[in-house]
Amino acid sequence: MSSDSRAEAAPRRRPGRPRKDQPDPERFAEILAGAAEVFLARGYDASTIQQVADTVGMLKGSLYHYVRTKEDLLYVILQRTYAAALSEMRRVLEERAGADALELLAAFVETHIRFTIANFAAVSIQFRELRTLSEARRAEITAEGDKYTALLRDLLQRGVEEGTIGADIDLPLASWSILGQLNAMTQWYRNPGRLSIDELVAAFVGMIVSSVVSDRRSAEAGGPASLRASFTPGR
Amino acid sequence: MSSDSRAEAAPRRRPGRPRKDQPDPERFAEILAGAAEVFLARGYDASTIQQVADTVGMLKGSLYHYVRTKEDLLYVILQRTYAAALSEMRRVLEERAGADALELLAAFVETHIRFTIANFAAVSIQFRELRTLSEARRAEITAEGDKYTALLRDLLQRGVEEGTIGADIDLPLASWSILGQLNAMTQWYRNPGRLSIDELVAAFVGMIVSSVVSDRRSAEAGGPASLRASFTPGR
């Protein structure tokens, strides 16, 4: 039993795994942010550990105190980004537990957009570079992404049950479609842009809410355009 | 004057440019389709001309009768895909010149989805690999993409003017958002899928149309859910 435990614990410090004995968590966070910027600007395949070290102003040798490989950097960036996004979204939805599903959907969209802007490089590379991870790591990250999508699908389902979202809506397709249009931001959004972040949030929330609303809930608001105008961001 | 003309014509046959003296247009189309599949499966950076030659069952040396470099393959794939998409979309919209903008929007969405499914590898790599093109070629392809987006933005504008699309809609954002959710299909769609292509088209058309509809046009249909149900694909 004890020898089994040791055998399981050993690989944690082996090459190819992120090292758990990190000298400085803040410095590590800076390294990950710098690596995300390098991967976004140059593409993961064309990036080197040396470029990451140069970007964060440290020696390549010192960087190896934190990770063993370039793939470790990508893996930890994606792992942390998904964990932070999930945790933030769960907090926002729990805070609004009394709201109807359309209001929860508005909060979901707003939270997703603000998180994307605040973590732009990390969120952007997730779509472009996920496939370069090893199969086991990609499966782990994909499972986290599925949990996030499930939060959205579950709130849409609740809306269908309470009658605020149309019974005609295909929930898996609506979930992917909503996330697809939000995530496409990583291809065109520049900060600062033509619209303020609040304007961007309001426009996205309006279009997404009216894309799935039920006839009854829309009529209560005065129609889809009036419904779109009723959601004010920045709460 | 005649020497200038010759100077301009000469680079057409130089290395680095697709050769215009293509031995067999059908064979070239097969090569491009094979290359798109290889680039999609392996990623452009990790792909080789040899793999493309193996996929289409020809010698690497014979493939050089058609293109000089791997980048030529990517360039011609993207160039032809955009040209075909633009031409098809213009034809569809012109055929429906008497329809209101919401019906044109439905036709745009349906045409885009069917084109994406019919040209899945080429459409998928366009988003992932565009940045690997040389700057001049990327600018040329991006300009074609802008023309396509303009077709969508112009029909939305027409809808605002005729009152079928909400005056509250931000037209550039709506255009990117609609294309974003459709293009995200390249990340999750598998053929055959859970939904038939007609069901997929109907669900997308419904959500997109109700995301931008005006109060008046929605009320005429009986509300957004009734509006969504009123569009039947496969015309």
mmCIF file with all atom_site columns, C-alpha atoms in Angstrom, chain B residues 16-222:
data_model
loop_
_atom_site.group_PDB
_atom_site.id
_atom_site.type_symbol
_atom_site.label_atom_id
_atom_site.label_alt_id
_atom_site.label_comp_id
_atom_site.label_asym_id
_atom_site.label_entity_id
_atom_site.label_seq_id
_atom_site.pdbx_PDB_ins_code
_atom_site.Cartn_x
_atom_site.Cartn_y
_atom_site.Cartn_z
_atom_site.occupancy
_atom_site.B_iso_or_equiv
_atom_site.pdbx_formal_charge
_atom_site.auth_seq_id
_atom_site.auth_comp_id
_atom_site.auth_asym_id
_atom_site.auth_atom_id
_atom_site.pdbx_PDB_model_num
ATOM 1   C CA . GLY B 1 16  ? 6.132   31.373 -55.118 1.00 0.00 ? 16  GLY B CA 1
ATOM 2   C CA . ARG B 1 17  ? 3.071   32.107 -57.265 1.00 0.00 ? 17  ARG B CA 1
ATOM 3   C CA . PRO B 1 18  ? 0.457   29.507 -58.220 1.00 0.00 ? 18  PRO B CA 1
ATOM 4   C CA . ARG B 1 19  ? 1.288   28.496 -61.801 1.00 0.00 ? 19  ARG B CA 1
ATOM 5   C CA . LYS B 1 20  ? -1.267  29.592 -64.331 1.00 0.00 ? 20  LYS B CA 1
ATOM 6   C CA . ASP B 1 21  ? -0.320  26.860 -66.839 1.00 0.00 ? 21  ASP B CA 1
ATOM 7   C CA . GLN B 1 22  ? -2.140  24.206 -64.842 1.00 0.00 ? 22  GLN B CA 1
ATOM 8   C CA . PRO B 1 23  ? -2.091  20.847 -66.622 1.00 0.00 ? 23  PRO B CA 1
ATOM 9   C CA . ASP B 1 24  ? -5.521  19.695 -65.368 1.00 0.00 ? 24  ASP B CA 1
ATOM 10  C CA . PRO B 1 25  ? -8.086  21.872 -63.580 1.00 0.00 ? 25  PRO B CA 1
ATOM 11  C CA . GLU B 1 26  ? -10.028 18.890 -62.159 1.00 0.00 ? 26  GLU B CA 1
ATOM 12  C CA . ARG B 1 27  ? -6.882  17.334 -60.766 1.00 0.00 ? 27  ARG B CA 1
ATOM 13  C CA . PHE B 1 28  ? -5.947  20.697 -59.269 1.00 0.00 ? 28  PHE B CA 1
ATOM 14  C CA . ALA B 1 29  ? -9.353  20.874 -57.533 1.00 0.00 ? 29  ALA B CA 1
ATOM 15  C CA . GLU B 1 30  ? -8.713  17.394 -56.073 1.00 0.00 ? 30  GLU B CA 1
ATOM 16  C CA . ILE B 1 31  ? -5.299  18.501 -54.845 1.00 0.00 ? 31  ILE B CA 1
ATOM 17  C CA . LEU B 1 32  ? -6.814  21.556 -53.163 1.00 0.00 ? 32  LEU B CA 1
ATOM 18  C CA . ALA B 1 33  ? -9.541  19.463 -51.514 1.00 0.00 ? 33  ALA B CA 1
ATOM 19  C CA . GLY B 1 34  ? -6.922  16.975 -50.288 1.00 0.00 ? 34  GLY B CA 1
ATOM 20  C CA . ALA B 1 35  ? -4.678  19.757 -49.013 1.00 0.00 ? 35  ALA B CA 1
ATOM 21  C CA . ALA B 1 36  ? -7.604  21.319 -47.109 1.00 0.00 ? 36  ALA B CA 1
ATOM 22  C CA . GLU B 1 37  ? -8.272  17.953 -45.420 1.00 0.00 ? 37  GLU B CA 1
ATOM 23  C CA . VAL B 1 38  ? -4.596  17.544 -44.485 1.00 0.00 ? 38  VAL B CA 1
ATOM 24  C CA . PHE B 1 39  ? -4.342  21.119 -43.135 1.00 0.00 ? 39  PHE B CA 1
ATOM 25  C CA . LEU B 1 40  ? -7.547  20.646 -41.114 1.00 0.00 ? 40  LEU B CA 1
ATOM 26  C CA . ALA B 1 41  ? -6.485  17.295 -39.644 1.00 0.00 ? 41  ALA B CA 1
ATOM 27  C CA . ARG B 1 42  ? -2.855  18.131 -38.842 1.00 0.00 ? 42  ARG B CA 1
ATOM 28  C CA . GLY B 1 43  ? -2.734  21.909 -38.744 1.00 0.00 ? 43  GLY B CA 1
ATOM 29  C CA . TYR B 1 44  ? -1.023  23.868 -41.507 1.00 0.00 ? 44  TYR B CA 1
ATOM 30  C CA . ASP B 1 45  ? 2.327   24.258 -39.712 1.00 0.00 ? 45  ASP B CA 1
ATOM 31  C CA . ALA B 1 46  ? 2.653   20.519 -39.111 1.00 0.00 ? 46  ALA B CA 1
ATOM 32  C CA . SER B 1 47  ? 1.554   19.565 -42.641 1.00 0.00 ? 47  SER B CA 1
ATOM 33  C CA . THR B 1 48  ? 3.930   18.856 -45.532 1.00 0.00 ? 48  THR B CA 1
ATOM 34  C CA . ILE B 1 49  ? 3.607   18.876 -49.314 1.00 0.00 ? 49  ILE B CA 1
ATOM 35  C CA . GLN B 1 50  ? 4.532   15.174 -49.144 1.00 0.00 ? 50  GLN B CA 1
ATOM 36  C CA . GLN B 1 51  ? 1.465   14.425 -47.001 1.00 0.00 ? 51  GLN B CA 1
ATOM 37  C CA . VAL B 1 52  ? -0.753  16.285 -49.461 1.00 0.00 ? 52  VAL B CA 1
ATOM 38  C CA . ALA B 1 53  ? 0.768   14.314 -52.349 1.00 0.00 ? 53  ALA B CA 1
ATOM 39  C CA . ASP B 1 54  ? 0.200   11.036 -50.455 1.00 0.00 ? 54  ASP B CA 1
ATOM 40  C CA . THR B 1 55  ? -3.418  11.991 -49.686 1.00 0.00 ? 55  THR B CA 1
ATOM 41  C CA . VAL B 1 56  ? -4.297  12.667 -53.320 1.00 0.00 ? 56  VAL B CA 1
ATOM 42  C CA . GLY B 1 57  ? -2.201  9.742  -54.586 1.00 0.00 ? 57  GLY B CA 1
ATOM 43  C CA . MET B 1 58  ? 0.411   11.513 -56.656 1.00 0.00 ? 58  MET B CA 1
ATOM 44  C CA . LEU B 1 59  ? 4.163   12.044 -56.584 1.00 0.00 ? 59  LEU B CA 1
ATOM 45  C CA . LYS B 1 60  ? 5.418   15.122 -54.795 1.00 0.00 ? 60  LYS B CA 1
ATOM 46  C CA . GLY B 1 61  ? 7.218   16.111 -57.999 1.00 0.00 ? 61  GLY B CA 1
ATOM 47  C CA . SER B 1 62  ? 3.968   16.063 -59.983 1.00 0.00 ? 62  SER B CA 1
ATOM 48  C CA . LEU B 1 63  ? 2.277   18.252 -57.385 1.00 0.00 ? 63  LEU B CA 1
ATOM 49  C CA . TYR B 1 64  ? 4.886   20.928 -58.126 1.00 0.00 ? 64  TYR B CA 1
ATOM 50  C CA . HIS B 1 65  ? 3.348   21.286 -61.587 1.00 0.00 ? 65  HIS B CA 1
ATOM 51  C CA . TYR B 1 66  ? 0.402   22.936 -59.819 1.00 0.00 ? 66  TYR B CA 1
ATOM 52  C CA . VAL B 1 67  ? 1.930   24.957 -56.984 1.00 0.00 ? 67  VAL B CA 1
ATOM 53  C CA . ARG B 1 68  ? 5.409   25.894 -55.839 1.00 0.00 ? 68  ARG B CA 1
ATOM 54  C CA . THR B 1 69  ? 4.935   26.027 -52.056 1.00 0.00 ? 69  THR B CA 1
ATOM 55  C CA . LYS B 1 70  ? 2.675   24.870 -49.244 1.00 0.00 ? 70  LYS B CA 1
ATOM 56  C CA . GLU B 1 71  ? 1.577   28.470 -48.787 1.00 0.00 ? 71  GLU B CA 1
ATOM 57  C CA . ASP B 1 72  ? 0.417   28.533 -52.436 1.00 0.00 ? 72  ASP B CA 1
ATOM 58  C CA . LEU B 1 73  ? -1.937  25.671 -51.605 1.00 0.00 ? 73  LEU B CA 1
ATOM 59  C CA . LEU B 1 74  ? -3.411  27.499 -48.618 1.00 0.00 ? 74  LEU B CA 1
ATOM 60  C CA . TYR B 1 75  ? -3.716  30.724 -50.597 1.00 0.00 ? 75  TYR B CA 1
ATOM 61  C CA . VAL B 1 76  ? -5.508  29.156 -53.549 1.00 0.00 ? 76  VAL B CA 1
ATOM 62  C CA . ILE B 1 77  ? -7.846  27.198 -51.230 1.00 0.00 ? 77  ILE B CA 1
ATOM 63  C CA . LEU B 1 78  ? -8.878  30.365 -49.387 1.00 0.00 ? 78  LEU B CA 1
ATOM 64  C CA . GLN B 1 79  ? -9.073  32.457 -52.560 1.00 0.00 ? 79  GLN B CA 1
ATOM 65  C CA . ARG B 1 80  ? -11.355 29.972 -54.322 1.00 0.00 ? 80  ARG B CA 1
ATOM 66  C CA . THR B 1 81  ? -13.489 29.354 -51.232 1.00 0.00 ? 81  THR B CA 1
ATOM 67  C CA . TYR B 1 82  ? -14.172 33.060 -50.724 1.00 0.00 ? 82  TYR B CA 1
ATOM 68  C CA . ALA B 1 83  ? -14.835 33.592 -54.426 1.00 0.00 ? 83  ALA B CA 1
ATOM 69  C CA . ALA B 1 84  ? -17.310 30.678 -54.484 1.00 0.00 ? 84  ALA B CA 1
ATOM 70  C CA . ALA B 1 85  ? -19.045 31.811 -51.275 1.00 0.00 ? 85  ALA B CA 1
ATOM 71  C CA . LEU B 1 86  ? -19.381 35.390 -52.517 1.00 0.00 ? 86  LEU B CA 1
ATOM 72  C CA . SER B 1 87  ? -20.677 34.344 -55.917 1.00 0.00 ? 87  SER B CA 1
ATOM 73  C CA . GLU B 1 88  ? -23.202 31.889 -54.433 1.00 0.00 ? 88  GLU B CA 1
ATOM 74  C CA . MET B 1 89  ? -24.454 34.412 -51.865 1.00 0.00 ? 89  MET B CA 1
ATOM 75  C CA . ARG B 1 90  ? -24.853 37.181 -54.452 1.00 0.00 ? 90  ARG B CA 1
ATOM 76  C CA . ARG B 1 91  ? -26.842 34.815 -56.669 1.00 0.00 ? 91  ARG B CA 1
ATOM 77  C CA . VAL B 1 92  ? -29.165 33.792 -53.800 1.00 0.00 ? 92  VAL B CA 1
ATOM 78  C CA . LEU B 1 93  ? -29.804 37.371 -52.702 1.00 0.00 ? 93  LEU B CA 1
ATOM 79  C CA . GLU B 1 94  ? -30.410 38.599 -56.268 1.00 0.00 ? 94  GLU B CA 1
ATOM 80  C CA . GLU B 1 95  ? -32.922 35.800 -56.872 1.00 0.00 ? 95  GLU B CA 1
ATOM 81  C CA . ARG B 1 96  ? -34.909 37.055 -53.871 1.00 0.00 ? 96  ARG B CA 1
ATOM 82  C CA . ALA B 1 97  ? -34.703 40.754 -54.710 1.00 0.00 ? 97  ALA B CA 1
ATOM 83  C CA . GLY B 1 98  ? -38.433 41.225 -53.926 1.00 0.00 ? 98  GLY B CA 1
ATOM 84  C CA . ALA B 1 99  ? -38.323 39.641 -50.461 1.00 0.00 ? 99  ALA B CA 1
ATOM 85  C CA . ASP B 1 100 ? -38.201 41.637 -47.224 1.00 0.00 ? 100 ASP B CA 1
ATOM 86  C CA . ALA B 1 101 ? -34.901 41.880 -45.357 1.00 0.00 ? 101 ALA B CA 1
ATOM 87  C CA . LEU B 1 102 ? -35.881 39.272 -42.768 1.00 0.00 ? 102 LEU B CA 1
ATOM 88  C CA . GLU B 1 103 ? -36.502 36.751 -45.553 1.00 0.00 ? 103 GLU B CA 1
ATOM 89  C CA . LEU B 1 104 ? -33.172 37.734 -47.132 1.00 0.00 ? 104 LEU B CA 1
ATOM 90  C CA . LEU B 1 105 ? -31.497 37.229 -43.746 1.00 0.00 ? 105 LEU B CA 1
ATOM 91  C CA . ALA B 1 106 ? -33.038 33.749 -43.537 1.00 0.00 ? 106 ALA B CA 1
ATOM 92  C CA . ALA B 1 107 ? -31.747 32.990 -47.058 1.00 0.00 ? 107 ALA B CA 1
ATOM 93  C CA . PHE B 1 108 ? -28.288 34.322 -46.119 1.00 0.00 ? 108 PHE B CA 1
ATOM 94  C CA . VAL B 1 109 ? -28.114 32.067 -43.047 1.00 0.00 ? 109 VAL B CA 1
ATOM 95  C CA . GLU B 1 110 ? -29.359 29.011 -44.926 1.00 0.00 ? 110 GLU B CA 1
ATOM 96  C CA . THR B 1 111 ? -26.929 29.548 -47.819 1.00 0.00 ? 111 THR B CA 1
ATOM 97  C CA . HIS B 1 112 ? -24.002 30.095 -45.430 1.00 0.00 ? 112 HIS B CA 1
ATOM 98  C CA . ILE B 1 113 ? -24.733 26.896 -43.489 1.00 0.00 ? 113 ILE B CA 1
ATOM 99  C CA . ARG B 1 114 ? -25.136 24.753 -46.610 1.00 0.00 ? 114 ARG B CA 1
ATOM 100 C CA . PHE B 1 115 ? -21.945 26.199 -48.117 1.00 0.00 ? 115 PHE B CA 1
ATOM 101 C CA . THR B 1 116 ? -20.048 25.540 -44.869 1.00 0.00 ? 116 THR B CA 1
ATOM 102 C CA . ILE B 1 117 ? -21.159 21.915 -44.753 1.00 0.00 ? 117 ILE B CA 1
ATOM 103 C CA . ALA B 1 118 ? -20.381 21.381 -48.462 1.00 0.00 ? 118 ALA B CA 1
ATOM 104 C CA . ASN B 1 119 ? -16.885 22.951 -48.103 1.00 0.00 ? 119 ASN B CA 1
ATOM 105 C CA . PHE B 1 120 ? -16.198 22.005 -44.509 1.00 0.00 ? 120 PHE B CA 1
ATOM 106 C CA . ALA B 1 121 ? -12.402 21.582 -44.539 1.00 0.00 ? 121 ALA B CA 1
ATOM 107 C CA . ALA B 1 122 ? -11.743 24.706 -46.609 1.00 0.00 ? 122 ALA B CA 1
ATOM 108 C CA . VAL B 1 123 ? -14.094 26.860 -44.521 1.00 0.00 ? 123 VAL B CA 1
ATOM 109 C CA . SER B 1 124 ? -12.665 25.477 -41.266 1.00 0.00 ? 124 SER B CA 1
ATOM 110 C CA . ILE B 1 125 ? -9.024  26.185 -42.103 1.00 0.00 ? 125 ILE B CA 1
ATOM 111 C CA . GLN B 1 126 ? -9.830  29.720 -43.205 1.00 0.00 ? 126 GLN B CA 1
ATOM 112 C CA . PHE B 1 127 ? -10.260 30.765 -39.568 1.00 0.00 ? 127 PHE B CA 1
ATOM 113 C CA . ARG B 1 128 ? -7.347  28.783 -38.194 1.00 0.00 ? 128 ARG B CA 1
ATOM 114 C CA . GLU B 1 129 ? -4.683  29.424 -40.805 1.00 0.00 ? 129 GLU B CA 1
ATOM 115 C CA . LEU B 1 130 ? -5.391  32.826 -42.353 1.00 0.00 ? 130 LEU B CA 1
ATOM 116 C CA . ARG B 1 131 ? -2.610  34.479 -40.365 1.00 0.00 ? 131 ARG B CA 1
ATOM 117 C CA . THR B 1 132 ? 0.017   32.117 -41.811 1.00 0.00 ? 132 THR B CA 1
ATOM 118 C CA . LEU B 1 133 ? -0.382  33.713 -45.261 1.00 0.00 ? 133 LEU B CA 1
ATOM 119 C CA . SER B 1 134 ? 2.017   36.416 -46.380 1.00 0.00 ? 134 SER B CA 1
ATOM 120 C CA . GLU B 1 135 ? 0.809   39.923 -45.556 1.00 0.00 ? 135 GLU B CA 1
ATOM 121 C CA . ALA B 1 136 ? -0.204  40.765 -49.142 1.00 0.00 ? 136 ALA B CA 1
ATOM 122 C CA . ARG B 1 137 ? -2.147  37.548 -49.585 1.00 0.00 ? 137 ARG B CA 1
ATOM 123 C CA . ARG B 1 138 ? -3.802  37.847 -46.185 1.00 0.00 ? 138 ARG B CA 1
ATOM 124 C CA . ALA B 1 139 ? -4.897  41.393 -47.061 1.00 0.00 ? 139 ALA B CA 1
ATOM 125 C CA . GLU B 1 140 ? -6.366  40.140 -50.347 1.00 0.00 ? 140 GLU B CA 1
ATOM 126 C CA . ILE B 1 141 ? -8.343  37.336 -48.647 1.00 0.00 ? 141 ILE B CA 1
ATOM 127 C CA . THR B 1 142 ? -9.468  39.615 -45.809 1.00 0.00 ? 142 THR B CA 1
ATOM 128 C CA . ALA B 1 143 ? -10.796 42.098 -48.373 1.00 0.00 ? 143 ALA B CA 1
ATOM 129 C CA . GLU B 1 144 ? -12.907 39.302 -49.897 1.00 0.00 ? 144 GLU B CA 1
ATOM 130 C CA . GLY B 1 145 ? -14.191 38.434 -46.424 1.00 0.00 ? 145 GLY B CA 1
ATOM 131 C CA . ASP B 1 146 ? -15.112 42.087 -45.900 1.00 0.00 ? 146 ASP B CA 1
ATOM 132 C CA . LYS B 1 147 ? -17.190 42.033 -49.093 1.00 0.00 ? 147 LYS B CA 1
ATOM 133 C CA . TYR B 1 148 ? -19.070 39.004 -47.785 1.00 0.00 ? 148 TYR B CA 1
ATOM 134 C CA . THR B 1 149 ? -19.724 40.661 -44.411 1.00 0.00 ? 149 THR B CA 1
ATOM 135 C CA . ALA B 1 150 ? -20.892 43.785 -46.265 1.00 0.00 ? 150 ALA B CA 1
ATOM 136 C CA . LEU B 1 151 ? -23.598 41.754 -48.054 1.00 0.00 ? 151 LEU B CA 1
ATOM 137 C CA . LEU B 1 152 ? -24.979 40.838 -44.625 1.00 0.00 ? 152 LEU B CA 1
ATOM 138 C CA . ARG B 1 153 ? -24.625 44.328 -43.147 1.00 0.00 ? 153 ARG B CA 1
ATOM 139 C CA . ASP B 1 154 ? -26.324 45.899 -46.183 1.00 0.00 ? 154 ASP B CA 1
ATOM 140 C CA . LEU B 1 155 ? -29.345 43.628 -45.930 1.00 0.00 ? 155 LEU B CA 1
ATOM 141 C CA . LEU B 1 156 ? -29.646 44.349 -42.199 1.00 0.00 ? 156 LEU B CA 1
ATOM 142 C CA . GLN B 1 157 ? -29.486 48.071 -43.023 1.00 0.00 ? 157 GLN B CA 1
ATOM 143 C CA . ARG B 1 158 ? -32.265 47.620 -45.570 1.00 0.00 ? 158 ARG B CA 1
ATOM 144 C CA . GLY B 1 159 ? -34.321 45.849 -42.878 1.00 0.00 ? 159 GLY B CA 1
ATOM 145 C CA . VAL B 1 160 ? -33.896 48.780 -40.488 1.00 0.00 ? 160 VAL B CA 1
ATOM 146 C CA . GLU B 1 161 ? -35.038 51.152 -43.261 1.00 0.00 ? 161 GLU B CA 1
ATOM 147 C CA . GLU B 1 162 ? -38.125 49.076 -44.117 1.00 0.00 ? 162 GLU B CA 1
ATOM 148 C CA . GLY B 1 163 ? -38.943 48.450 -40.432 1.00 0.00 ? 163 GLY B CA 1
ATOM 149 C CA . THR B 1 164 ? -38.526 44.666 -40.335 1.00 0.00 ? 164 THR B CA 1
ATOM 150 C CA . ILE B 1 165 ? -35.296 44.859 -38.315 1.00 0.00 ? 165 ILE B CA 1
ATOM 151 C CA . GLY B 1 166 ? -35.093 46.792 -35.044 1.00 0.00 ? 166 GLY B CA 1
ATOM 152 C CA . ALA B 1 167 ? -33.685 50.326 -35.266 1.00 0.00 ? 167 ALA B CA 1
ATOM 153 C CA . ASP B 1 168 ? -31.867 49.472 -32.007 1.00 0.00 ? 168 ASP B CA 1
ATOM 154 C CA . ILE B 1 169 ? -29.613 46.919 -33.727 1.00 0.00 ? 169 ILE B CA 1
ATOM 155 C CA . ASP B 1 170 ? -25.902 47.794 -34.012 1.00 0.00 ? 170 ASP B CA 1
ATOM 156 C CA . LEU B 1 171 ? -25.313 46.663 -37.592 1.00 0.00 ? 171 LEU B CA 1
ATOM 157 C CA . PRO B 1 172 ? -21.559 45.965 -37.599 1.00 0.00 ? 172 PRO B CA 1
ATOM 158 C CA . LEU B 1 173 ? -21.816 44.064 -34.298 1.00 0.00 ? 173 LEU B CA 1
ATOM 159 C CA . ALA B 1 174 ? -24.881 42.134 -35.506 1.00 0.00 ? 174 ALA B CA 1
ATOM 160 C CA . SER B 1 175 ? -23.025 41.167 -38.717 1.00 0.00 ? 175 SER B CA 1
ATOM 161 C CA . TRP B 1 176 ? -19.987 39.830 -36.836 1.00 0.00 ? 176 TRP B CA 1
ATOM 162 C CA . SER B 1 177 ? -22.176 38.148 -34.265 1.00 0.00 ? 177 SER B CA 1
ATOM 163 C CA . ILE B 1 178 ? -24.274 36.338 -36.878 1.00 0.00 ? 178 ILE B CA 1
ATOM 164 C CA . LEU B 1 179 ? -21.207 35.210 -38.825 1.00 0.00 ? 179 LEU B CA 1
ATOM 165 C CA . GLY B 1 180 ? -19.484 34.287 -35.550 1.00 0.00 ? 180 GLY B CA 1
ATOM 166 C CA . GLN B 1 181 ? -22.208 31.926 -34.441 1.00 0.00 ? 181 GLN B CA 1
ATOM 167 C CA . LEU B 1 182 ? -22.449 30.344 -37.906 1.00 0.00 ? 182 LEU B CA 1
ATOM 168 C CA . ASN B 1 183 ? -18.703 29.952 -38.285 1.00 0.00 ? 183 ASN B CA 1
ATOM 169 C CA . ALA B 1 184 ? -18.414 28.398 -34.815 1.00 0.00 ? 184 ALA B CA 1
ATOM 170 C CA . MET B 1 185 ? -20.076 25.407 -36.517 1.00 0.00 ? 185 MET B CA 1
ATOM 171 C CA . THR B 1 186 ? -16.628 24.505 -37.818 1.00 0.00 ? 186 THR B CA 1
ATOM 172 C CA . GLN B 1 187 ? -15.664 23.724 -34.208 1.00 0.00 ? 187 GLN B CA 1
ATOM 173 C CA . TRP B 1 188 ? -18.541 21.413 -33.277 1.00 0.00 ? 188 TRP B CA 1
ATOM 174 C CA . TYR B 1 189 ? -20.435 20.277 -36.382 1.00 0.00 ? 189 TYR B CA 1
ATOM 175 C CA . ARG B 1 190 ? -20.118 16.675 -37.521 1.00 0.00 ? 190 ARG B CA 1
ATOM 176 C CA . ASN B 1 191 ? -21.976 15.272 -40.531 1.00 0.00 ? 191 ASN B CA 1
ATOM 177 C CA . PRO B 1 192 ? -24.208 13.374 -39.993 1.00 0.00 ? 192 PRO B CA 1
ATOM 178 C CA . GLY B 1 193 ? -25.170 14.987 -36.697 1.00 0.00 ? 193 GLY B CA 1
ATOM 179 C CA . ARG B 1 194 ? -27.997 14.797 -34.176 1.00 0.00 ? 194 ARG B CA 1
ATOM 180 C CA . LEU B 1 195 ? -30.053 17.207 -36.298 1.00 0.00 ? 195 LEU B CA 1
ATOM 181 C CA . SER B 1 196 ? -30.630 16.893 -40.038 1.00 0.00 ? 196 SER B CA 1
ATOM 182 C CA . ILE B 1 197 ? -29.229 19.743 -42.117 1.00 0.00 ? 197 ILE B CA 1
ATOM 183 C CA . ASP B 1 198 ? -32.776 21.123 -42.581 1.00 0.00 ? 198 ASP B CA 1
ATOM 184 C CA . GLU B 1 199 ? -33.350 21.051 -38.801 1.00 0.00 ? 199 GLU B CA 1
ATOM 185 C CA . LEU B 1 200 ? -29.998 22.753 -38.230 1.00 0.00 ? 200 LEU B CA 1
ATOM 186 C CA . VAL B 1 201 ? -30.850 25.453 -40.771 1.00 0.00 ? 201 VAL B CA 1
ATOM 187 C CA . ALA B 1 202 ? -34.316 25.980 -39.260 1.00 0.00 ? 202 ALA B CA 1
ATOM 188 C CA . ALA B 1 203 ? -32.929 26.338 -35.728 1.00 0.00 ? 203 ALA B CA 1
ATOM 189 C CA . PHE B 1 204 ? -30.198 28.786 -36.776 1.00 0.00 ? 204 PHE B CA 1
ATOM 190 C CA . VAL B 1 205 ? -32.476 30.837 -39.034 1.00 0.00 ? 205 VAL B CA 1
ATOM 191 C CA . GLY B 1 206 ? -35.071 31.104 -36.257 1.00 0.00 ? 206 GLY B CA 1
ATOM 192 C CA . MET B 1 207 ? -32.630 32.266 -33.572 1.00 0.00 ? 207 MET B CA 1
ATOM 193 C CA . ILE B 1 208 ? -30.848 34.725 -35.862 1.00 0.00 ? 208 ILE B CA 1
ATOM 194 C CA . VAL B 1 209 ? -34.014 36.240 -37.322 1.00 0.00 ? 209 VAL B CA 1
ATOM 195 C CA . SER B 1 210 ? -35.603 36.771 -33.898 1.00 0.00 ? 210 SER B CA 1
ATOM 196 C CA . SER B 1 211 ? -32.334 38.228 -32.545 1.00 0.00 ? 211 SER B CA 1
ATOM 197 C CA . VAL B 1 212 ? -32.725 41.326 -34.763 1.00 0.00 ? 212 VAL B CA 1
ATOM 198 C CA . VAL B 1 213 ? -36.455 41.534 -35.637 1.00 0.00 ? 213 VAL B CA 1
ATOM 199 C CA . SER B 1 214 ? -38.409 44.751 -35.027 1.00 0.00 ? 214 SER B CA 1
ATOM 200 C CA . ASP B 1 215 ? -41.394 44.859 -32.643 1.00 0.00 ? 215 ASP B CA 1
ATOM 201 C CA . ARG B 1 216 ? -43.808 45.406 -35.538 1.00 0.00 ? 216 ARG B CA 1
ATOM 202 C CA . ARG B 1 217 ? -42.579 42.537 -37.706 1.00 0.00 ? 217 ARG B CA 1
ATOM 203 C CA . SER B 1 218 ? -42.506 40.230 -34.668 1.00 0.00 ? 218 SER B CA 1
ATOM 204 C CA . ALA B 1 219 ? -46.076 41.183 -33.705 1.00 0.00 ? 219 ALA B CA 1
ATOM 205 C CA . GLU B 1 220 ? -47.236 40.455 -37.272 1.00 0.00 ? 220 GLU B CA 1
ATOM 206 C CA . ALA B 1 221 ? -45.841 36.926 -36.913 1.00 0.00 ? 221 ALA B CA 1
ATOM 207 C CA . GLY B 1 222 ? -47.435 36.456 -33.458 1.00 0.00 ? 222 GLY B CA 1
#
